Coordinates of C-alpha atoms in Angstrom, one line a residue:
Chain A
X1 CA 0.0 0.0 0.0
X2 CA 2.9 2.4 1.1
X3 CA 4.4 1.7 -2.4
X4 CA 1.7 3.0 -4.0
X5 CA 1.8 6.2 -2.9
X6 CA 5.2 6.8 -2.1
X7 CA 6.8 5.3 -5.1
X8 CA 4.5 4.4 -8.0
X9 CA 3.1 7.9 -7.6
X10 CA 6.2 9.4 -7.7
X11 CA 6.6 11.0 -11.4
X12 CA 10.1 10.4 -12.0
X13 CA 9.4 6.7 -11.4
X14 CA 6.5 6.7 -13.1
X15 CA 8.3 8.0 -16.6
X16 CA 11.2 5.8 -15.7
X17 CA 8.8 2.7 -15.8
X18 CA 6.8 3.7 -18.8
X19 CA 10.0 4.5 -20.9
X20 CA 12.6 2.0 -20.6
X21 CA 11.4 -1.1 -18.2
X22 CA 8.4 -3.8 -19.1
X23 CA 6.7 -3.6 -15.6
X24 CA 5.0 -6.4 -14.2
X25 CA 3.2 -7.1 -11.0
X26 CA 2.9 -10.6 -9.2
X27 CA 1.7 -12.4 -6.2
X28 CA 4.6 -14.1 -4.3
X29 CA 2.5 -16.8 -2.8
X30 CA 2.0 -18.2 -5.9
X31 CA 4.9 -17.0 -7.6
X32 CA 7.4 -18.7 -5.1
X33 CA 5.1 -21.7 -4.9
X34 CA 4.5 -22.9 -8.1
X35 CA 6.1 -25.9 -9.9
X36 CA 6.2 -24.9 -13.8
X37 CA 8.2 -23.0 -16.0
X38 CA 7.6 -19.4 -15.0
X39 CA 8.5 -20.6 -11.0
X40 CA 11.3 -21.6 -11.9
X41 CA 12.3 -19.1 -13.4
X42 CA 11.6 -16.5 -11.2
X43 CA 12.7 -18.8 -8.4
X44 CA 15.9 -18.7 -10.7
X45 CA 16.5 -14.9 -10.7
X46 CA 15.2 -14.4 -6.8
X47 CA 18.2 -16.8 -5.9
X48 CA 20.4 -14.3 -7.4
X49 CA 19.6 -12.1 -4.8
X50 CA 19.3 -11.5 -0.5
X51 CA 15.4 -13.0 -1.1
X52 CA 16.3 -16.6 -1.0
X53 CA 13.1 -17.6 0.2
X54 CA 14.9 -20.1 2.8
X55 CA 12.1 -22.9 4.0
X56 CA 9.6 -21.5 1.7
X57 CA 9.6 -18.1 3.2
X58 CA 8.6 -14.6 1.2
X59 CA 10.5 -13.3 -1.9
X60 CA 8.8 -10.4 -1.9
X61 CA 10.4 -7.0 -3.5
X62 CA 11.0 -5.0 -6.4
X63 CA 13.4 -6.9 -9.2
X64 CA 15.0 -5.6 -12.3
X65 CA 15.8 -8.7 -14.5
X66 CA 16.5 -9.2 -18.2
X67 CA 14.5 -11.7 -20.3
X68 CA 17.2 -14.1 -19.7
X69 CA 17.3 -14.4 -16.3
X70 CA 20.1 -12.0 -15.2
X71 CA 19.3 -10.1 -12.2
X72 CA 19.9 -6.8 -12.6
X73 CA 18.7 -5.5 -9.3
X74 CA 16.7 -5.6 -6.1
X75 CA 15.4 -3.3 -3.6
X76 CA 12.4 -3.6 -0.7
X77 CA 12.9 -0.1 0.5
X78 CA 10.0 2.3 0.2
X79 CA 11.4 5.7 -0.4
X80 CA 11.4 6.6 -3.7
X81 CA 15.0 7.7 -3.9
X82 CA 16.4 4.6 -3.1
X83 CA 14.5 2.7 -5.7
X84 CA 15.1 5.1 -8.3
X85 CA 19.1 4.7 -7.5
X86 CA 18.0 1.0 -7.9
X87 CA 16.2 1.2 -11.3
X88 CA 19.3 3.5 -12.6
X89 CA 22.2 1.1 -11.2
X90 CA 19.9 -2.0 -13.2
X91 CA 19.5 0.3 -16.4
X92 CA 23.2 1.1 -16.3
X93 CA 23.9 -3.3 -15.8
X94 CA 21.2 -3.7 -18.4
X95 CA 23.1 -1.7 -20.6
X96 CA 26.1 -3.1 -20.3
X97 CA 24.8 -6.7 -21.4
X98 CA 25.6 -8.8 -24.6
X99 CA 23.2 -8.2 -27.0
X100 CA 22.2 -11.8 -27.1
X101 CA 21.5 -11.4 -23.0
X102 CA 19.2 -8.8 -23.4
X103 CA 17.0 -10.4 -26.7
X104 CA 16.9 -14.5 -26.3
X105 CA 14.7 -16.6 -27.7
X106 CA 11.6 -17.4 -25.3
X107 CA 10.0 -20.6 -25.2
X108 CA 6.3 -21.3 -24.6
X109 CA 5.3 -21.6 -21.3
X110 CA 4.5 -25.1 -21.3
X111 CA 1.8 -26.3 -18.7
X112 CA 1.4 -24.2 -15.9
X113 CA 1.5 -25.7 -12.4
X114 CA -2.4 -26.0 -11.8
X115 CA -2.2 -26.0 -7.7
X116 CA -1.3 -22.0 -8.2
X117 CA -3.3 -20.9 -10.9
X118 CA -6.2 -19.6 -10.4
X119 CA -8.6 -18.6 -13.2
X120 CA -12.5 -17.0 -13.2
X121 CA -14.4 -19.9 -14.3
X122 CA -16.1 -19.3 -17.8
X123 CA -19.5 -17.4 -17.9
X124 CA -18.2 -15.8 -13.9
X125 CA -17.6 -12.3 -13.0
X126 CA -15.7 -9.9 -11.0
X127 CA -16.8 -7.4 -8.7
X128 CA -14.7 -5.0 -7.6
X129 CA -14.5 -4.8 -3.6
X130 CA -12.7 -1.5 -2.0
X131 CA -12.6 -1.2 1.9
X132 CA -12.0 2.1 3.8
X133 CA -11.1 2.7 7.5
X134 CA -13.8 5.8 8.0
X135 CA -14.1 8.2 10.9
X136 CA -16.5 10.4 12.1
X137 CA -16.3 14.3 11.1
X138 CA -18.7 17.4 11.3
X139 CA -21.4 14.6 12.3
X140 CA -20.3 12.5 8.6
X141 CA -18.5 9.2 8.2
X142 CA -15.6 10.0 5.9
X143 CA -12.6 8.7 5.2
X144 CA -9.7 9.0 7.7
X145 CA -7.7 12.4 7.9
X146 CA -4.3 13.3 8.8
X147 CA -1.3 10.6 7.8
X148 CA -2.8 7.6 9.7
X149 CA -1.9 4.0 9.1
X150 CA -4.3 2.8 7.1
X151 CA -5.8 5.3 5.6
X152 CA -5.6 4.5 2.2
X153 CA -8.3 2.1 0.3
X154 CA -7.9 -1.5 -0.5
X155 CA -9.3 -3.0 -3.2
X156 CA -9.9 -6.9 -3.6
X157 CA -12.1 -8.9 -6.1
X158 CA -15.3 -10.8 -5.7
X159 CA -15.7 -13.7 -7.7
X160 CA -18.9 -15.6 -8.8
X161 CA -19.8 -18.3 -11.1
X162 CA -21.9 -18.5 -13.8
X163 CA -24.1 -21.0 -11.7
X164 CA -24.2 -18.9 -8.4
X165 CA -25.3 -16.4 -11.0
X166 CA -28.0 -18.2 -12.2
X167 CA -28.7 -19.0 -8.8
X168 CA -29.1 -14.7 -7.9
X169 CA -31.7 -14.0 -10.8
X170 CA -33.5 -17.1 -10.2
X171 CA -33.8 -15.8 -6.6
X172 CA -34.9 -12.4 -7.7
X173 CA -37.2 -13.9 -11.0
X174 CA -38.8 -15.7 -7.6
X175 CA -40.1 -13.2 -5.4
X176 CA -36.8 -13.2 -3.2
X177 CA -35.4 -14.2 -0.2
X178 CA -32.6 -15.0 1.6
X179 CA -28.9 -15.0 -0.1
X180 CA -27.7 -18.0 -1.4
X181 CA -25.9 -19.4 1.8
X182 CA -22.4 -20.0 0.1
X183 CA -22.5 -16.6 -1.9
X184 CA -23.4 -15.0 1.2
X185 CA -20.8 -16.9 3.3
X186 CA -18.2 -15.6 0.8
X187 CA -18.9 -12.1 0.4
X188 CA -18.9 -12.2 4.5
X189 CA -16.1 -14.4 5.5
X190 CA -13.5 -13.2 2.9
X191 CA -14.5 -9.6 1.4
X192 CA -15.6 -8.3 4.9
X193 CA -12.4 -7.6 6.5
X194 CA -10.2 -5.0 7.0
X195 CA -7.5 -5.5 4.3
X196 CA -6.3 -1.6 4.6
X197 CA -2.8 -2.5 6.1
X198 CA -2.2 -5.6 4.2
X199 CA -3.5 -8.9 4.0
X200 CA -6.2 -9.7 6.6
X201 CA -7.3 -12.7 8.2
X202 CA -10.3 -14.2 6.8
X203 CA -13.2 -15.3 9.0
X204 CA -14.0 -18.8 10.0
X205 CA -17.5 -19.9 9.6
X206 CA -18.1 -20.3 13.0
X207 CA -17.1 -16.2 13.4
X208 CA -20.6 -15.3 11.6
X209 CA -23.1 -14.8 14.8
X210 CA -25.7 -12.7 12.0
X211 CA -25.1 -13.3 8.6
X212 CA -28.5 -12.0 6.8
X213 CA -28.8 -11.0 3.9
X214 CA -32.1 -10.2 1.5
X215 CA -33.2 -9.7 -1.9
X216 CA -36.7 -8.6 -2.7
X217 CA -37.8 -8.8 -6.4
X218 CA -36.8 -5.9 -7.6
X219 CA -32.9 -7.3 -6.9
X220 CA -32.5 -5.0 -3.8
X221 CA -30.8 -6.0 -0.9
X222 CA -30.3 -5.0 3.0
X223 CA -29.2 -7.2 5.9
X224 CA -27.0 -7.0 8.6
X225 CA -23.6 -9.2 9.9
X226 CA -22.2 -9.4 13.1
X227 CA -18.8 -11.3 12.8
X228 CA -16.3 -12.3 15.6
X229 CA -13.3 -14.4 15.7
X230 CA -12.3 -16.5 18.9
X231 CA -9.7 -14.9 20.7
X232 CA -5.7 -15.0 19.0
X233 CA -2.9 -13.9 20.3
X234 CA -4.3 -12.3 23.1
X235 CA -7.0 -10.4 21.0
X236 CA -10.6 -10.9 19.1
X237 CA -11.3 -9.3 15.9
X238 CA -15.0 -8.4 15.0
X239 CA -16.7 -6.4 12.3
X240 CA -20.8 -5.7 12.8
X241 CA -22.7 -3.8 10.3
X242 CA -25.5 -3.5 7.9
X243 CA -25.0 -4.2 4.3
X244 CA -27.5 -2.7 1.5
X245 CA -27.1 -2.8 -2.0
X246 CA -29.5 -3.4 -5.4
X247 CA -28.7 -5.9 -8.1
X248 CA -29.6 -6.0 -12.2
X249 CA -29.4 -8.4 -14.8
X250 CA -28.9 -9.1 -18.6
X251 CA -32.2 -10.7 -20.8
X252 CA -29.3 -13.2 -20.8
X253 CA -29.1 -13.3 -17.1
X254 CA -26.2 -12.0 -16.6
X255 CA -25.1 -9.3 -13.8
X256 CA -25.5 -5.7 -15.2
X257 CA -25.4 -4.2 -12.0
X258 CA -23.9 -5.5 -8.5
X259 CA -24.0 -2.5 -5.9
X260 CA -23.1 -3.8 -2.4
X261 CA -22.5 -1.3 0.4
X262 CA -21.5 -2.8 4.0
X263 CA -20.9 -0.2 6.7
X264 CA -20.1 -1.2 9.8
X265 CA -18.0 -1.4 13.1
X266 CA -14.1 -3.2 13.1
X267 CA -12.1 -4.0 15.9
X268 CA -8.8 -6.1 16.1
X269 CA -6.1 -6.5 13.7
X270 CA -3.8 -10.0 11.9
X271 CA -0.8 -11.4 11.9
X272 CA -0.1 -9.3 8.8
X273 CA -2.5 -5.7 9.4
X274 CA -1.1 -4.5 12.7
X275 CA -1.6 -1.0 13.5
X276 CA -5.2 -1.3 13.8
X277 CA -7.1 1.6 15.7
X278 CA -7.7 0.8 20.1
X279 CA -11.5 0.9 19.8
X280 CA -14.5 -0.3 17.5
X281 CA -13.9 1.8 14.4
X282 CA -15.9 2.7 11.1
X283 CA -15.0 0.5 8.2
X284 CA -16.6 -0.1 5.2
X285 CA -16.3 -2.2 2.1
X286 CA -18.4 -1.0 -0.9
X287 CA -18.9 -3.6 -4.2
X288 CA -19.3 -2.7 -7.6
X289 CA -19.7 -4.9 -11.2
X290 CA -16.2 -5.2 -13.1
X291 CA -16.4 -5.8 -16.8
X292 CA -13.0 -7.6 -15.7
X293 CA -11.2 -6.3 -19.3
X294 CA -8.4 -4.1 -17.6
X295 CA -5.7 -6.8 -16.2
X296 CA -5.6 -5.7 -12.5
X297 CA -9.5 -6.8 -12.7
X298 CA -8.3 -10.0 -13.6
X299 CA -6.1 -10.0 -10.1
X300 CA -7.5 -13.4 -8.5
X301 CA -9.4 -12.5 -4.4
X302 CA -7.0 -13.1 -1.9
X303 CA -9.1 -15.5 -0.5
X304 CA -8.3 -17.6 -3.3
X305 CA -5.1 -18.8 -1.8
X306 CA -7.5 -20.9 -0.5
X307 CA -9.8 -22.2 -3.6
X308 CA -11.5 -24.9 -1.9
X309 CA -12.3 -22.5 1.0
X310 CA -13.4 -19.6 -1.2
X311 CA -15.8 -21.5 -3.5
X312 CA -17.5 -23.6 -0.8
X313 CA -17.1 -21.0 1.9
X314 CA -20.6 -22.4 3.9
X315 CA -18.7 -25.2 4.5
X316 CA -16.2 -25.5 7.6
Chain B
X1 CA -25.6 -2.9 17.9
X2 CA -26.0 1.1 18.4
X3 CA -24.3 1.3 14.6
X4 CA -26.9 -1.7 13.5
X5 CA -29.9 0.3 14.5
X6 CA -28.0 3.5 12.4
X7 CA -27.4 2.3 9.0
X8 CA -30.1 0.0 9.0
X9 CA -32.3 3.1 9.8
X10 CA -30.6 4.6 6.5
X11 CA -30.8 2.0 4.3
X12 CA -34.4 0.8 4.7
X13 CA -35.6 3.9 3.3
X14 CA -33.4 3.2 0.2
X15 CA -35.0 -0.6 0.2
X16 CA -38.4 0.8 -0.2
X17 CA -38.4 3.9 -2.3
X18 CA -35.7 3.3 -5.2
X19 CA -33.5 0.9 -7.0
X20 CA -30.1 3.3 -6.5
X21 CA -28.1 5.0 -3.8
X22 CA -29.8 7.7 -1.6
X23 CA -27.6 10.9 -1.4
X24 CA -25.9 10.2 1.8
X25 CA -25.0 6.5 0.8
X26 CA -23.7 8.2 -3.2
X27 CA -21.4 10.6 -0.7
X28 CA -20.5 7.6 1.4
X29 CA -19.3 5.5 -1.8
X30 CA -17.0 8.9 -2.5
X31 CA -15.2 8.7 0.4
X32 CA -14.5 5.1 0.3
X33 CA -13.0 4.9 -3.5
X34 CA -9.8 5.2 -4.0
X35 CA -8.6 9.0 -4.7
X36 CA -7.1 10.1 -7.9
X37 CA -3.8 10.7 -5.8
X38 CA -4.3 6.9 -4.0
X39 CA -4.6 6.0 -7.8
X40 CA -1.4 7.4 -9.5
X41 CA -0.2 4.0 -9.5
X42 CA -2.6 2.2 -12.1
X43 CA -1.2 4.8 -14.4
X44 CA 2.0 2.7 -14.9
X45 CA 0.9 0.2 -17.7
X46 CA 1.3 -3.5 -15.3
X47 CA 1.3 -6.5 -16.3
X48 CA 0.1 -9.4 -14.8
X49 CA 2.2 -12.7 -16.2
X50 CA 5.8 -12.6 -16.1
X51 CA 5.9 -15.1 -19.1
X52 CA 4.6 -12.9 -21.1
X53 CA 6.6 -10.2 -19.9
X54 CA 9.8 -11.8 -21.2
X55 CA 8.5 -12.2 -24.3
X56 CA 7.9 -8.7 -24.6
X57 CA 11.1 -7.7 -22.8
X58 CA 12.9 -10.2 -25.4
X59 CA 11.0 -8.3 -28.3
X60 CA 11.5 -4.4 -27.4
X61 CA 14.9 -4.5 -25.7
X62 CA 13.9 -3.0 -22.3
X63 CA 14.3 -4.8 -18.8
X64 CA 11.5 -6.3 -16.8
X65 CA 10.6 -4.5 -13.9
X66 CA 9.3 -7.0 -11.1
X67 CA 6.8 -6.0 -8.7
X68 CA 6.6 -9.0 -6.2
X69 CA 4.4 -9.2 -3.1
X70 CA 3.3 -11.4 -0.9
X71 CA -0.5 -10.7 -2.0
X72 CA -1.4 -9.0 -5.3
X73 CA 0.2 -6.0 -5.6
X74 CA -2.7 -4.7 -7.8
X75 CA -5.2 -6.2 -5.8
X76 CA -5.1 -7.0 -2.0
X77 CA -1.5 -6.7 -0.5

């Protein structure tokens, strides 16, 4: 999150990118993970480097590589003046390769390793999720002031099938009712968290106490969620709220329009999102439709990691 | 439970009357997307396969710029 303020944003990076490196972005977990061609060959140009990923741990950082492997760089400082001395030391290496180093001859991929790949399913689609720690001001929630950790807003990715789909217009073509249990399990136990200082914990099934959620015939919806974890590490985490939204579809039944709004009260923080305000705060998580064309909409949920989990997440 | 009572106050007004957002809720939805300063970022062209990448890297003659995190860094990180 801090990168993408302090450095991305940073215009002398940003030209530098654009003009004279092919940037690409990639999840580590899978990345260091995965048994194919392109994990090895990442795994290849990491070793090069301090990120060794000793006992399977992170290799998480910011590389500058040629096409051949060659590592031309490596930095996991967050100040953009430090990575732009990177980028300029790798350009200057880069430079200084054989021709042959810097143009080889790529093979196809070959089969790629299918325990870490994870693709939308055909006929699903992608809602965009974005969560924001909120405060109270002048008698309005808005979002958090000042230069307070987590301020910023986090974005993740709700997937759905084409059944579960199906499933949602049937529901509304009905009359309504209740959320499918397992769509509703999903958009509670790994969308409503508080991913604003990196990856949160996602809720067990046993943390929903109230998990309601409605849909009249028109395709509105209102509800309300009350979620708490057991005490970890000396701490519980919770999240309670109401969640509204109004939902559209194709003549082909597709989703035209998923609107989702949860608003709510967080308290507690993860292994990896410390820094969490003392008290019950506002945090909310607003969804909207994707056409998923742009390729960060094609950025897999987090709770993916888990598949089984994610797809089947009524299930314990 | 105070908060319950709050929003769901709000938002049943918005069940019954219309298919879209009420004012307050539109503002609401404001503050929590990301700003056009928290967005700066998207405007570098990623991509999102590094296979692909080096094909392309191989093709134009430019170095590959990794971007590795534990987490997507263009989607939760």
């Amino acid at each position: 999150m801090t990168d993408r303020l302090l450095v991305f944003s940073n215009p002398e990076v940003q030209k530098l990118l654009k003009e004279k490196f092919i940037p690409v972005a990639a999840n580590d977990w899978y990345q260091r993970r995965r048994q194919d061609a392109e994990g090895e060959f990442f795994r290849s140009v990491a070793n090069q480097g301090p990120r060794k990923g000793q006992g399977g741990g992170t290799r998480q950082g910011h590389y500058v590589l040629s096409a051949s492997g060659t590592l031309l760089g490596y930095n996991n400082n967050r100040g953009p003046a430090r990575r732009l001395k990177m980028m300029r030391n790798a350009l200057s290496l880069w430079n200084d390769l054989p021709a042959k180093a810097k143009k080889p001859t790529i093979p196809e991929i070959g089969k790629a390793d299918p325990k870490f790949q994870r693709l939308l399913p055909s006929g699903g689609q992608v809602i965009k999720a974005y969560t924001r720690c909120l405060e109270m001001r002048d008698g309005k929630l808005m979002a958090m002031g000042g230069e307070k950790v987590g301020k910023l807003a986090a974005v993740d990715h709700l997937w759905l099938q084409k059944g579960e789909i199906k499933q949602l217009h049937q529901l509304q073509k009905g009359g309504g009712g209740p959320l499918p249990a397992r769509i509703r399990a999903r958009i509670l136990r790994f969308h409503l968290t508080d991913s604003t200082r990196g990856e949160p914990p996602h809720w067990a099934v046993g943390d929903m106490k109230m998990a309601m959620i409605q849909m009249n015939s028109k395709g509105e919806l209102a509800g309300g969620f009350s979620l708490m974890s057991d005490v970890k590490d000396g701490q519980k985490r919770s999240y309670s709220g109401t969640i509204f939204g109004h939902l559209l579809f194709t003549a082909e039944g597709k989703l035209a329009k998923f609107e989702l709004l949860a608003t709510g009260e967080h308290e507690g923080e993860g292994r990896f999102t410390k820094g969490a305000r003392p008290d019950p705060s506002p945090l909310a998580v607003y969804f909207t439709l994707s056409d998923g064309k742009k390729a960060a909409d094609q950025i897999p949920p987090q709770g993916m990691h888990w598949e089984r989990g994610y797809w089947q997440a009524e299930k314990k | 439970m105070r908060w319950f009572f709050v929003t769901l106050a709000l938002g049943s007004s918005v069940i019954s009357v219309c298919a879209g957002w009420k004012l307050e809720q539109t503002r609401l939805i404001k503050e929590i997307l990301p700003t056009k300063a928290e967005s700066a970022w998207a405007e570098i062209p990623w991509r999102t396969n590094l296979w692909e990448a080096r094909k392309e890297s191989a093709k134009v003659g430019k170095p590959i710029y990794l971007w590795e995190m534990d987490g997507h860094p263009l989607g939760c990180t």
